[in-house]
Coordinates of C-alpha atoms in Angstrom, one line a residue:
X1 CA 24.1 47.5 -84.9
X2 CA 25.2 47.2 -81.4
X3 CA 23.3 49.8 -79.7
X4 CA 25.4 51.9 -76.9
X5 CA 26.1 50.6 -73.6
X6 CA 24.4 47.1 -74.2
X7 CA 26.3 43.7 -74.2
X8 CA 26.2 41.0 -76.1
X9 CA 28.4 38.7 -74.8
X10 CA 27.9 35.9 -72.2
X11 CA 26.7 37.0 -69.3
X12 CA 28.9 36.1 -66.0
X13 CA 28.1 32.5 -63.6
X14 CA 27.1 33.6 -60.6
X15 CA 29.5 32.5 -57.8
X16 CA 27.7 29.2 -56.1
X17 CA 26.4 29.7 -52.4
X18 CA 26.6 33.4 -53.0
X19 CA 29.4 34.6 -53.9
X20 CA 33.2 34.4 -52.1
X21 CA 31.8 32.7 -49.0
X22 CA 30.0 30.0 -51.0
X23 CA 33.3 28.9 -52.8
X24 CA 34.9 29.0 -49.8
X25 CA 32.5 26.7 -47.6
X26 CA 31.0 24.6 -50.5
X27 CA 33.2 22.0 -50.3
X28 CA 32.8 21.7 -46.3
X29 CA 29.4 21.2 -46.2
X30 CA 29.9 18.5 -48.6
X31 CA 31.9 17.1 -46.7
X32 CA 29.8 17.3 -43.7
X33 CA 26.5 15.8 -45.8
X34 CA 28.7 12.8 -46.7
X35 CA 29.6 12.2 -42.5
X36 CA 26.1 12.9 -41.9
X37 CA 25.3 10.3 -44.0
X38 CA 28.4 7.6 -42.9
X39 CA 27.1 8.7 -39.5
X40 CA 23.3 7.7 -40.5
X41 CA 24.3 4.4 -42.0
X42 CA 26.2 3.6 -38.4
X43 CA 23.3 4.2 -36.6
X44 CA 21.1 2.1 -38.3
X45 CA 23.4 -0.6 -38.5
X46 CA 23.6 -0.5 -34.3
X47 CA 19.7 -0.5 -34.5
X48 CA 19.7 -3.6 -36.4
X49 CA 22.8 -5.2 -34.0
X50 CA 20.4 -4.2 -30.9
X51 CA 17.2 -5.4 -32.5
X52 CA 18.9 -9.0 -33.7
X53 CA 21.2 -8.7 -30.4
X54 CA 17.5 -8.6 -28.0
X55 CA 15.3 -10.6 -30.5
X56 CA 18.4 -13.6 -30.2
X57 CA 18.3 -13.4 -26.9
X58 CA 14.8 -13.4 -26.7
X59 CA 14.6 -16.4 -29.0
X60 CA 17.0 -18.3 -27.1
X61 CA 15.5 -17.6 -23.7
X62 CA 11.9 -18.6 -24.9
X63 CA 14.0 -22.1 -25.9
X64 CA 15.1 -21.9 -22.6
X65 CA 12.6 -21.4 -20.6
X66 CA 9.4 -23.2 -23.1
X67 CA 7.8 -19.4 -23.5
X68 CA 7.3 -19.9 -19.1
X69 CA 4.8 -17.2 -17.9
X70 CA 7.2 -16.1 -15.4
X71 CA 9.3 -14.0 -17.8
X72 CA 6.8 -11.2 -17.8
X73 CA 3.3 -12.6 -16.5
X74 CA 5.3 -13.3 -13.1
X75 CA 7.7 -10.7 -13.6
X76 CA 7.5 -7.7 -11.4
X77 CA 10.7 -5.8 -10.2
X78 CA 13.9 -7.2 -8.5
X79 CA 17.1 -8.6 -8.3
X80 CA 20.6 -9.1 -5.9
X81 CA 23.0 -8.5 -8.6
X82 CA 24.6 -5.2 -9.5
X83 CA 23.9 -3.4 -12.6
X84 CA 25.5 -1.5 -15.3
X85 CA 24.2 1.9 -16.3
X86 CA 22.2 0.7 -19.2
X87 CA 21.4 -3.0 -17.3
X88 CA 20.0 -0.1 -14.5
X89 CA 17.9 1.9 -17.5
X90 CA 16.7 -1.4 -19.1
X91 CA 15.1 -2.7 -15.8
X92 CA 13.5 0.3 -14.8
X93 CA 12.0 1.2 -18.0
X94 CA 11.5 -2.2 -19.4
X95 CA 11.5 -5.0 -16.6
X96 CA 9.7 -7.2 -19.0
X97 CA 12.3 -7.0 -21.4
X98 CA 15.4 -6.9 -18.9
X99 CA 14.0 -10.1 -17.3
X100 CA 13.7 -12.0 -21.0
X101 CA 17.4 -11.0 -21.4
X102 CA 18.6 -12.0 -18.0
X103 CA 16.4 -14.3 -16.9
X104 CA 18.7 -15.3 -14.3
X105 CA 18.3 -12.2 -12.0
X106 CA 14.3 -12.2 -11.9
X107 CA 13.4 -11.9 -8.1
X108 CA 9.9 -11.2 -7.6
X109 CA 9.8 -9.7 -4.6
X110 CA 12.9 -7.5 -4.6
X111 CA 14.9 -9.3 -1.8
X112 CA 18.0 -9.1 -1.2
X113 CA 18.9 -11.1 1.5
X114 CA 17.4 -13.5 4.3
X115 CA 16.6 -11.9 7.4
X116 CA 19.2 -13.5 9.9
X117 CA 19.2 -12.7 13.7
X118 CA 22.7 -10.7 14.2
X119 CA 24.1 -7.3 14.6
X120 CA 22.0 -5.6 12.0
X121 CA 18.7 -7.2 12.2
X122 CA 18.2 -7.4 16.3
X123 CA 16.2 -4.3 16.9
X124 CA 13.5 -5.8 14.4
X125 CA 10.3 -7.1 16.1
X126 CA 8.7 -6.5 19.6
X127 CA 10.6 -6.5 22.8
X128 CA 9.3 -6.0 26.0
X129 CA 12.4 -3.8 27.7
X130 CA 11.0 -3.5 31.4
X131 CA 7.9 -5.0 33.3
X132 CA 7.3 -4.3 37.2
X133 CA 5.5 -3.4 39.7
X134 CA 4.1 0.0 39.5
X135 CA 6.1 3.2 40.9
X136 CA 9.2 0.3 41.4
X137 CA 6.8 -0.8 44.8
X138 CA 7.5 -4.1 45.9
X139 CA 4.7 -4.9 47.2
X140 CA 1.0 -4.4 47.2
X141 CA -1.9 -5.1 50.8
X142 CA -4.8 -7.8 49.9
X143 CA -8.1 -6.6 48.0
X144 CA -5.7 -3.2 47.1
X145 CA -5.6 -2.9 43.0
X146 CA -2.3 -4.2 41.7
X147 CA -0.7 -2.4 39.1
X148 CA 2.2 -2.7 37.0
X149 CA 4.3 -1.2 34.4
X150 CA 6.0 -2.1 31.5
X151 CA 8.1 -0.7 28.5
X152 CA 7.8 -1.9 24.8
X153 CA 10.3 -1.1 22.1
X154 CA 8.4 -2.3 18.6
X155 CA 10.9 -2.2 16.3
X156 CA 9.7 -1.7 12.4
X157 CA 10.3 -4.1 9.4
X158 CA 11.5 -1.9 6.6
X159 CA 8.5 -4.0 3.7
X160 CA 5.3 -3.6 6.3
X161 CA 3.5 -2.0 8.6
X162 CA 1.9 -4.1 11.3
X163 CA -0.2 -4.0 15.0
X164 CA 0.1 -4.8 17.9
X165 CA -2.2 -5.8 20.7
X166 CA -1.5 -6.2 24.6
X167 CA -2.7 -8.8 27.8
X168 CA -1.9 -8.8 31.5
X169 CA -2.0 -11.9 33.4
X170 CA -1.9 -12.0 36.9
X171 CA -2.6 -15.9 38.8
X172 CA -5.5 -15.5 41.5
X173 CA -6.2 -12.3 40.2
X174 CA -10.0 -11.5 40.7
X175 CA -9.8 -10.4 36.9
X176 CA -6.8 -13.0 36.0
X177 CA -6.6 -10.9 32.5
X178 CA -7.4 -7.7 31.8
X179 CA -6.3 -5.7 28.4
X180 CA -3.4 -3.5 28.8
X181 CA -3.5 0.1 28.3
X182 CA -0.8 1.6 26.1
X183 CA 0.7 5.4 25.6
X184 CA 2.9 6.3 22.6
X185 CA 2.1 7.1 18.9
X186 CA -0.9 5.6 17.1
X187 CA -1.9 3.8 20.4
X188 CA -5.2 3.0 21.0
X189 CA -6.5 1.2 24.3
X190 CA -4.2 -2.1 24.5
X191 CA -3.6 -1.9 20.4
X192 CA -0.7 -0.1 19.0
X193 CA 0.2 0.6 15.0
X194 CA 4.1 0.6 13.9
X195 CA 4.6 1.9 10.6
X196 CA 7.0 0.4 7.9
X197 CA 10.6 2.1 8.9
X198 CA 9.1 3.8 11.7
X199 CA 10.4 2.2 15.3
X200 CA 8.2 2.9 18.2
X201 CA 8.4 2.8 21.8
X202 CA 5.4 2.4 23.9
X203 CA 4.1 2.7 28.1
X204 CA 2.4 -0.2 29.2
X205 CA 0.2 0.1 31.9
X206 CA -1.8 -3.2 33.7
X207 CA -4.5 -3.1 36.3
X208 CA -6.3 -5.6 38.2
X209 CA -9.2 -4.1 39.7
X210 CA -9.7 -5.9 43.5
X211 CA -6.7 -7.5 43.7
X212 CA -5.9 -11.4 44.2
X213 CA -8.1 -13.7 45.9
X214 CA -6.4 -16.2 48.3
X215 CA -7.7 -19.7 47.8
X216 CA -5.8 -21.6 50.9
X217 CA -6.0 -18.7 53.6
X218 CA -4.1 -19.6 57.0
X219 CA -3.6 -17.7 60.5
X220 CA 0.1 -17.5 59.4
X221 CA 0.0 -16.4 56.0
X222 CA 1.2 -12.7 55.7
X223 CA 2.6 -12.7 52.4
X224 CA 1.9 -14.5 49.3
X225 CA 3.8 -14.0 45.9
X226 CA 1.9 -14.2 42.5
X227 CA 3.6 -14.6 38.9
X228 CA 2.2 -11.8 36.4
X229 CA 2.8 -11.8 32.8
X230 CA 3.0 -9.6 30.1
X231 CA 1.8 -10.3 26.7
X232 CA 1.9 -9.1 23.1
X233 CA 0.8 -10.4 20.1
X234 CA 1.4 -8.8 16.9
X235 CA 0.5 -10.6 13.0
X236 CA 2.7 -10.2 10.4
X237 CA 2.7 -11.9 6.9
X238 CA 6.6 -13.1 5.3
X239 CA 6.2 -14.7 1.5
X240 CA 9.6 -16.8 0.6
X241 CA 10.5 -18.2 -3.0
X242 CA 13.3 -20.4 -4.5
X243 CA 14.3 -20.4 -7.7
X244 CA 14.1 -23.6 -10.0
X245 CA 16.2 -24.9 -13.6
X246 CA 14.8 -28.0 -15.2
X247 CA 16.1 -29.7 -18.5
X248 CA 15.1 -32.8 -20.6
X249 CA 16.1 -36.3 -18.9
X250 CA 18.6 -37.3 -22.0
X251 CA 20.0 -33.5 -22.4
X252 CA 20.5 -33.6 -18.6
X253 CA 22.4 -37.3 -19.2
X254 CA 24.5 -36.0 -21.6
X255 CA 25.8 -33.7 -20.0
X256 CA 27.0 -35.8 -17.1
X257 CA 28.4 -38.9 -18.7
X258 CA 30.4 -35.9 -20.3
X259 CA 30.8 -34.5 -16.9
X260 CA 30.0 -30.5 -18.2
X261 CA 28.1 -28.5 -16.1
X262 CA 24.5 -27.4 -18.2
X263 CA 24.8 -24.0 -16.1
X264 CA 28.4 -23.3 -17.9
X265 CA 27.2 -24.8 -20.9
X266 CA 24.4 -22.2 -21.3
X267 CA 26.8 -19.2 -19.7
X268 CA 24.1 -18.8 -16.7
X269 CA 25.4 -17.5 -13.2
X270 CA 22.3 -17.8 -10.8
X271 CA 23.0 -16.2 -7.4
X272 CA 20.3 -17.8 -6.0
X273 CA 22.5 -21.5 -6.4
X274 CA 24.9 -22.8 -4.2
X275 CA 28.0 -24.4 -5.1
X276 CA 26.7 -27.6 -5.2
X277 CA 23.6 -26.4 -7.5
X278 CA 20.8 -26.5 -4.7
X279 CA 18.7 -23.7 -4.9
X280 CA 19.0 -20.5 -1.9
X281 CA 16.0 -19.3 -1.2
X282 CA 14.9 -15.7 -0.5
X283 CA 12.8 -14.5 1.8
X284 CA 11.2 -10.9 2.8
X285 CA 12.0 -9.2 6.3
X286 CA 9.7 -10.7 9.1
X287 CA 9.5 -12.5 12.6
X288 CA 9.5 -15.7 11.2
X289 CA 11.8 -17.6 8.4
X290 CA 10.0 -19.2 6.0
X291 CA 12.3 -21.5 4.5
X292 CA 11.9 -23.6 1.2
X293 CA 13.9 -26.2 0.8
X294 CA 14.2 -29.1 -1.8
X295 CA 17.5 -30.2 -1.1
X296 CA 18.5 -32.3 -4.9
X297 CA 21.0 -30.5 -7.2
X298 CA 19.7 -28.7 -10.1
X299 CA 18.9 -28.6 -12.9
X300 CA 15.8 -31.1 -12.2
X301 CA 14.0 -33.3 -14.8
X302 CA 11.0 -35.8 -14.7
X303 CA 11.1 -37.2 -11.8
X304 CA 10.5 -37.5 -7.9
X305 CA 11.3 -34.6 -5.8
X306 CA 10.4 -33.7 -2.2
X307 CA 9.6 -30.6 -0.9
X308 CA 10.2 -29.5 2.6
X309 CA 8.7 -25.7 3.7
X310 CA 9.9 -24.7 7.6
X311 CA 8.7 -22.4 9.9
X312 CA 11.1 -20.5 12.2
X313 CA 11.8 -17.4 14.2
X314 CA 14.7 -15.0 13.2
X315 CA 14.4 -12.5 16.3
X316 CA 15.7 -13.1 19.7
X317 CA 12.3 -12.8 21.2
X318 CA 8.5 -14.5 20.6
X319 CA 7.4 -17.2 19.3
X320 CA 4.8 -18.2 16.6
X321 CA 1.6 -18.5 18.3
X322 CA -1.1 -18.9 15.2
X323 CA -0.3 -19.6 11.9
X324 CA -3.6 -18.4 9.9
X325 CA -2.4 -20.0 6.2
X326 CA 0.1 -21.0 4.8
X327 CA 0.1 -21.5 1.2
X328 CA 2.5 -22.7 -1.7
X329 CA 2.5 -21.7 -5.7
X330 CA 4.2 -23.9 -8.1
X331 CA 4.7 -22.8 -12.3
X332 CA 1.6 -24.4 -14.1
X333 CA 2.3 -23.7 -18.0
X334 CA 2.8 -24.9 -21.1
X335 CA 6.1 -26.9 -21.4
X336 CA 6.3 -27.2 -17.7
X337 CA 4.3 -29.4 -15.8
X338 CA 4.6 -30.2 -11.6
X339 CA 2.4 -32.3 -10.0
X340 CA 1.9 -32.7 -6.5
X341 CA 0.4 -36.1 -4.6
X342 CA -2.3 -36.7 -4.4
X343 CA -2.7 -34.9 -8.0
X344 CA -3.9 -36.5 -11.2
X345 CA -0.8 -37.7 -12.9
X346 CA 1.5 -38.4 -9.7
X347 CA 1.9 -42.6 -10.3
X348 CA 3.7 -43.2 -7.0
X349 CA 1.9 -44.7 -4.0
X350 CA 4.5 -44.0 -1.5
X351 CA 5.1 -40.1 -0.4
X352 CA 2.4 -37.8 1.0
X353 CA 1.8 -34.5 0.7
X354 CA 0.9 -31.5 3.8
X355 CA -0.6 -29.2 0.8
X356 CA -4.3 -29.4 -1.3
X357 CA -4.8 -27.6 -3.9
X358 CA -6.9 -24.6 -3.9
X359 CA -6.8 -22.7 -7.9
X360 CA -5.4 -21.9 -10.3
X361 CA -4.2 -18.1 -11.8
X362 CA -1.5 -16.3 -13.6
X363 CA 0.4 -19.4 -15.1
X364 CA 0.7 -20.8 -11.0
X365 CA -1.5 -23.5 -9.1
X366 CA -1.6 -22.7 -5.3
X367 CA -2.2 -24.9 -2.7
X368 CA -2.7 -24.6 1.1
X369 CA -1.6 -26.1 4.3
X370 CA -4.4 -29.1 4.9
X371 CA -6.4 -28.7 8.0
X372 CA -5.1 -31.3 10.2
X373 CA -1.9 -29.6 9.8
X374 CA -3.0 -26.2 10.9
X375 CA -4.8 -27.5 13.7
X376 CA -1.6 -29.0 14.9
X377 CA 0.9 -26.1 14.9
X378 CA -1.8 -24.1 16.8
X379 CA -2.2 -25.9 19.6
X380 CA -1.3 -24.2 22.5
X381 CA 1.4 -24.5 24.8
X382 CA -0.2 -23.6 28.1
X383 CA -0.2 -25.3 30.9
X384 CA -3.1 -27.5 29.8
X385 CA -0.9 -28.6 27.2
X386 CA 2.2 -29.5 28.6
X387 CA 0.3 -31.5 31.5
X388 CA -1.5 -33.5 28.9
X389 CA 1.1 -34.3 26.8
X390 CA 4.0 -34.5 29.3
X391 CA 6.2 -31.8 27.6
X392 CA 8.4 -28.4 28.5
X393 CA 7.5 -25.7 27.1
X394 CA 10.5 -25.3 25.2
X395 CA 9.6 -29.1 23.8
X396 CA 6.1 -27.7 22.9
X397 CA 7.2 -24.9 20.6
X398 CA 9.8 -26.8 18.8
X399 CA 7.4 -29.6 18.0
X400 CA 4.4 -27.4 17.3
X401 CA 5.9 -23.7 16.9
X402 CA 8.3 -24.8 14.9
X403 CA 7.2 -27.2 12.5
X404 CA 8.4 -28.8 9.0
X405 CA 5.9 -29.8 6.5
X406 CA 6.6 -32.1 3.1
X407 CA 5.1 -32.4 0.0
X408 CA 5.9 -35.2 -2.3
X409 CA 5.8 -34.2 -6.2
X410 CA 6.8 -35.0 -9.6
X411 CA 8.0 -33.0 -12.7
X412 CA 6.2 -34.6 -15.6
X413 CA 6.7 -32.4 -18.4
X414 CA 10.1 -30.3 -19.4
X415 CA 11.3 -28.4 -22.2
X416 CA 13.0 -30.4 -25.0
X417 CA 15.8 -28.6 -25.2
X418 CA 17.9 -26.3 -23.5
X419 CA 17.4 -25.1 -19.6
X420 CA 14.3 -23.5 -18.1
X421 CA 14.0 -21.7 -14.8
X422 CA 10.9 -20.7 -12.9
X423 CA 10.1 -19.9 -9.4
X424 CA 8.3 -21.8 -6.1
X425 CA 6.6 -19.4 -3.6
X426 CA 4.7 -19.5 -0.4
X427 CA 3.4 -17.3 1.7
X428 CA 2.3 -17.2 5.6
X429 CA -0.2 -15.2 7.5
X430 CA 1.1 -16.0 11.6
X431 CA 0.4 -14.5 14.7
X432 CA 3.4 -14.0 17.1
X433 CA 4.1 -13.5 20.7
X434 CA 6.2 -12.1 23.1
X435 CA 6.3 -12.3 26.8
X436 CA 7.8 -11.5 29.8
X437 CA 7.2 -12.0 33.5
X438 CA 7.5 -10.8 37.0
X439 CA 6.3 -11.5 40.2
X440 CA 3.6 -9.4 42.1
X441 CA 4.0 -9.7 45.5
X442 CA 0.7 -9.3 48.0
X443 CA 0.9 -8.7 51.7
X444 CA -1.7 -9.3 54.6
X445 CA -2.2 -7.3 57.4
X446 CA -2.3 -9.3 60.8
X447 CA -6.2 -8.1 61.4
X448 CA -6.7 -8.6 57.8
X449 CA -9.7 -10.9 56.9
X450 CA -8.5 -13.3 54.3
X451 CA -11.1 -14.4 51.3
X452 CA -11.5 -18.0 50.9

């Protein structure tokens, strides 16, 4: 018996998500779960694309390059070319990575052009602006203290910092040099400091305590004229590199009977190739060009190449006065193997080479500028020199200043297939200097005892 006010019957569903707004947004949200999911599904798929797009790449460029320690042992930052946004996010987060998959742009010491003497680049370096007598005299009496004045601009490389240091040179003087005296920022008796970016200017002060001595006195002499010179020296350090492509000797042949260029072939643009496939060499800011130079189309296989490494200035003013190293790295690895003369596994008797090796580190053998060769670009051209060896000065620095060196080597081991790229570098620790001069002029008074 059904008791009052109790049901029996089925009880009522419950409306799903709660009610009227569950029916209403039930079918949305499935909706949205089954995007959610489309949208999962498209993201791992790109994951995979990315991950077989870099791990391809990567696979190719270790065939192209024989798994070379320059793609991240050698690989720092750089590059000339311009970047897309994520090209710009992958090589500053992952340089490594950005150089394995464009293996072309790898410049190891961020350059991005030569230093050329013109419009832009003429305020680098040291230039003496004014030297001259003292108070603008124009003269000075005998045993009085000469004194001059001069005005340096030192312009600043935007890479390094460097110093500075400061002569006067006066002929008969009774001190013939005496060390400058400088006023301006980070000065310090006759040595300056100019940091990276920073331009400076500096006040130059000579004197020479006494005066001249006159060595061939006469009654008549009243008035005798006497060059003075300013110097400054300053060191600096400029490293250069050129990029190189080898490929294997029948590859390479193939390719030319068929007359199709391995660079197209593999879809590499190098910047640092001219149009006829010799390699452009970079260099950083400096005083002095250090140019590489091995002047046979690439790519190279195994054979004879020759080397030639020159040292120039860029600015308007100064010359090289010391060279204190120069010094050469070539790739040393695996699939790659260069040999220079002189070296264990160069056959040729003919060649020489200017460079010994010193070691061995990071996947490069270095080698140095031999002695004999060092000795020779430092000899000075003073007066000495140019006597002796019947030269003008300007013959003297080109010859010695100036010089070319050569090195004779082979490439004896390549990759068997496809192209593979490393780097040459060199480096050079130099002295330069800059001069300028006047003319001190000394007067005698008529009751003036002259000093023999």
């Amino acid at each position: 018996m059904e008791k009052r006010g109790q049901y029996s019957g089925p009880l009522p569903r419950a409306s799903p998500a709660g009610g009227i707004s569950g029916e209403l947004f039930g079918p949305i949200v499935g909706v949205l779960g089954k995007l959610l999911r489309f949208l999962g599904i498209i993201i791992i798929i790109a994951i995979v694309f990315v991950v077989f797009f870099v791990g391809t790449r990567y696979f190719l460029f270790k065939q192209q390059t024989g798994e070379l320690a320059s793609t991240v042992t050698h690989a720092t930052v750089a590059g000339e070319e311009a970047l897309n946004p994520v090209q710009r996010a992958l090589k500053a987060n992952a340089p490594g990575l950005y150089y394995i998959i464009y293996p072309e742009n790898y410049n190891p010491y961020a350059i991005d052009s030569t230093v050329e003497y013109t419009e832009a680049t003429k305020d680098l370096g040291v230039k003496i602006k004014e030297f001259h007598l003292s108070g603008n005299r124009r003269f000075f009496n005998l045993d009085e203290d000469i004194e001059l004045e001069a005005k340096i601009d030192a312009g600043a490389f935007p890479d390094s910092s460097y110093d500075l240091e400061v002569f006067c040179l006066l002929d008969d003087a009774k001190i013939p040099q005496v060390p400058a005296r400088l006023f301006g920022p980070n000065a310090n008796g006759n040595k300056g400091t100019i940091a990276k970016g920073l331009s400076t200017q500096f006040i130059v002060n000579c004197n020479f305590p006494g005066g001249i001595t006159i060595k061939n006195p006469t009654p008549e002499l009243r008035e005798v004229a006497k060059e003075a010179k300013l110097i400054v020296t300053y060191n600096f350090k400029t490293k250069a590199y050129a990029r190189m492509w080898f490929l294997n000797k029948a590859a390479l042949f193939d390719f030319q009977t068929r007359s199709i260029d391995p660079f197209k072939q593999y879809g590499i643009n190098d910047p640092l190739l001219d149009s006829d496939k010799n390699a452009v060499p970079k260099q950083t800011p400096g005083p002095i060009n250090l140019g590489l130079n091995i002047p046979f189309p690439q790519p190279f296989t195994t054979a004879e190449y020759k080397l030639f490494v020159k040292l120039s200035r860029t600015l308007g003013e100064g010359n090289l006065q010391t060279l204190e190293y120069l010094s050469i790295k070539v790739p040393s690895v695996t699939n790659l193997i260069i040999v220079l003369k002189g070296e264990e596994g160069y056959t040729s008797q003919a060649g020489r080479c200017d460079f010994e090796f010193i070691g061995e580190e990071g996947g490069y053998k270095e080698y140095k500028l031999v002695n004999n060769k060092l000795t020779e670009t430092n000899r000075d051209c003073g007066k000495q020199t140019l006597k002796e060896l019947a030269l003008t000065e300007t013959d003297c620095i080109s010859i010695f200043k100036e010089p070319v060196f050569n090195c004779d080597f082979a490439v004896t081991r390549v990759p068997e297939t496809r192209l593979q790229s490393d780097i040459i570098t060199s480096e050079a620790q130099y002295t330069m200097k800059v001069q300028k001069k006047t003319v001190a002029t000394v007067r005698i008074l008529p009751q003036q005892p002259l000093v023999a």
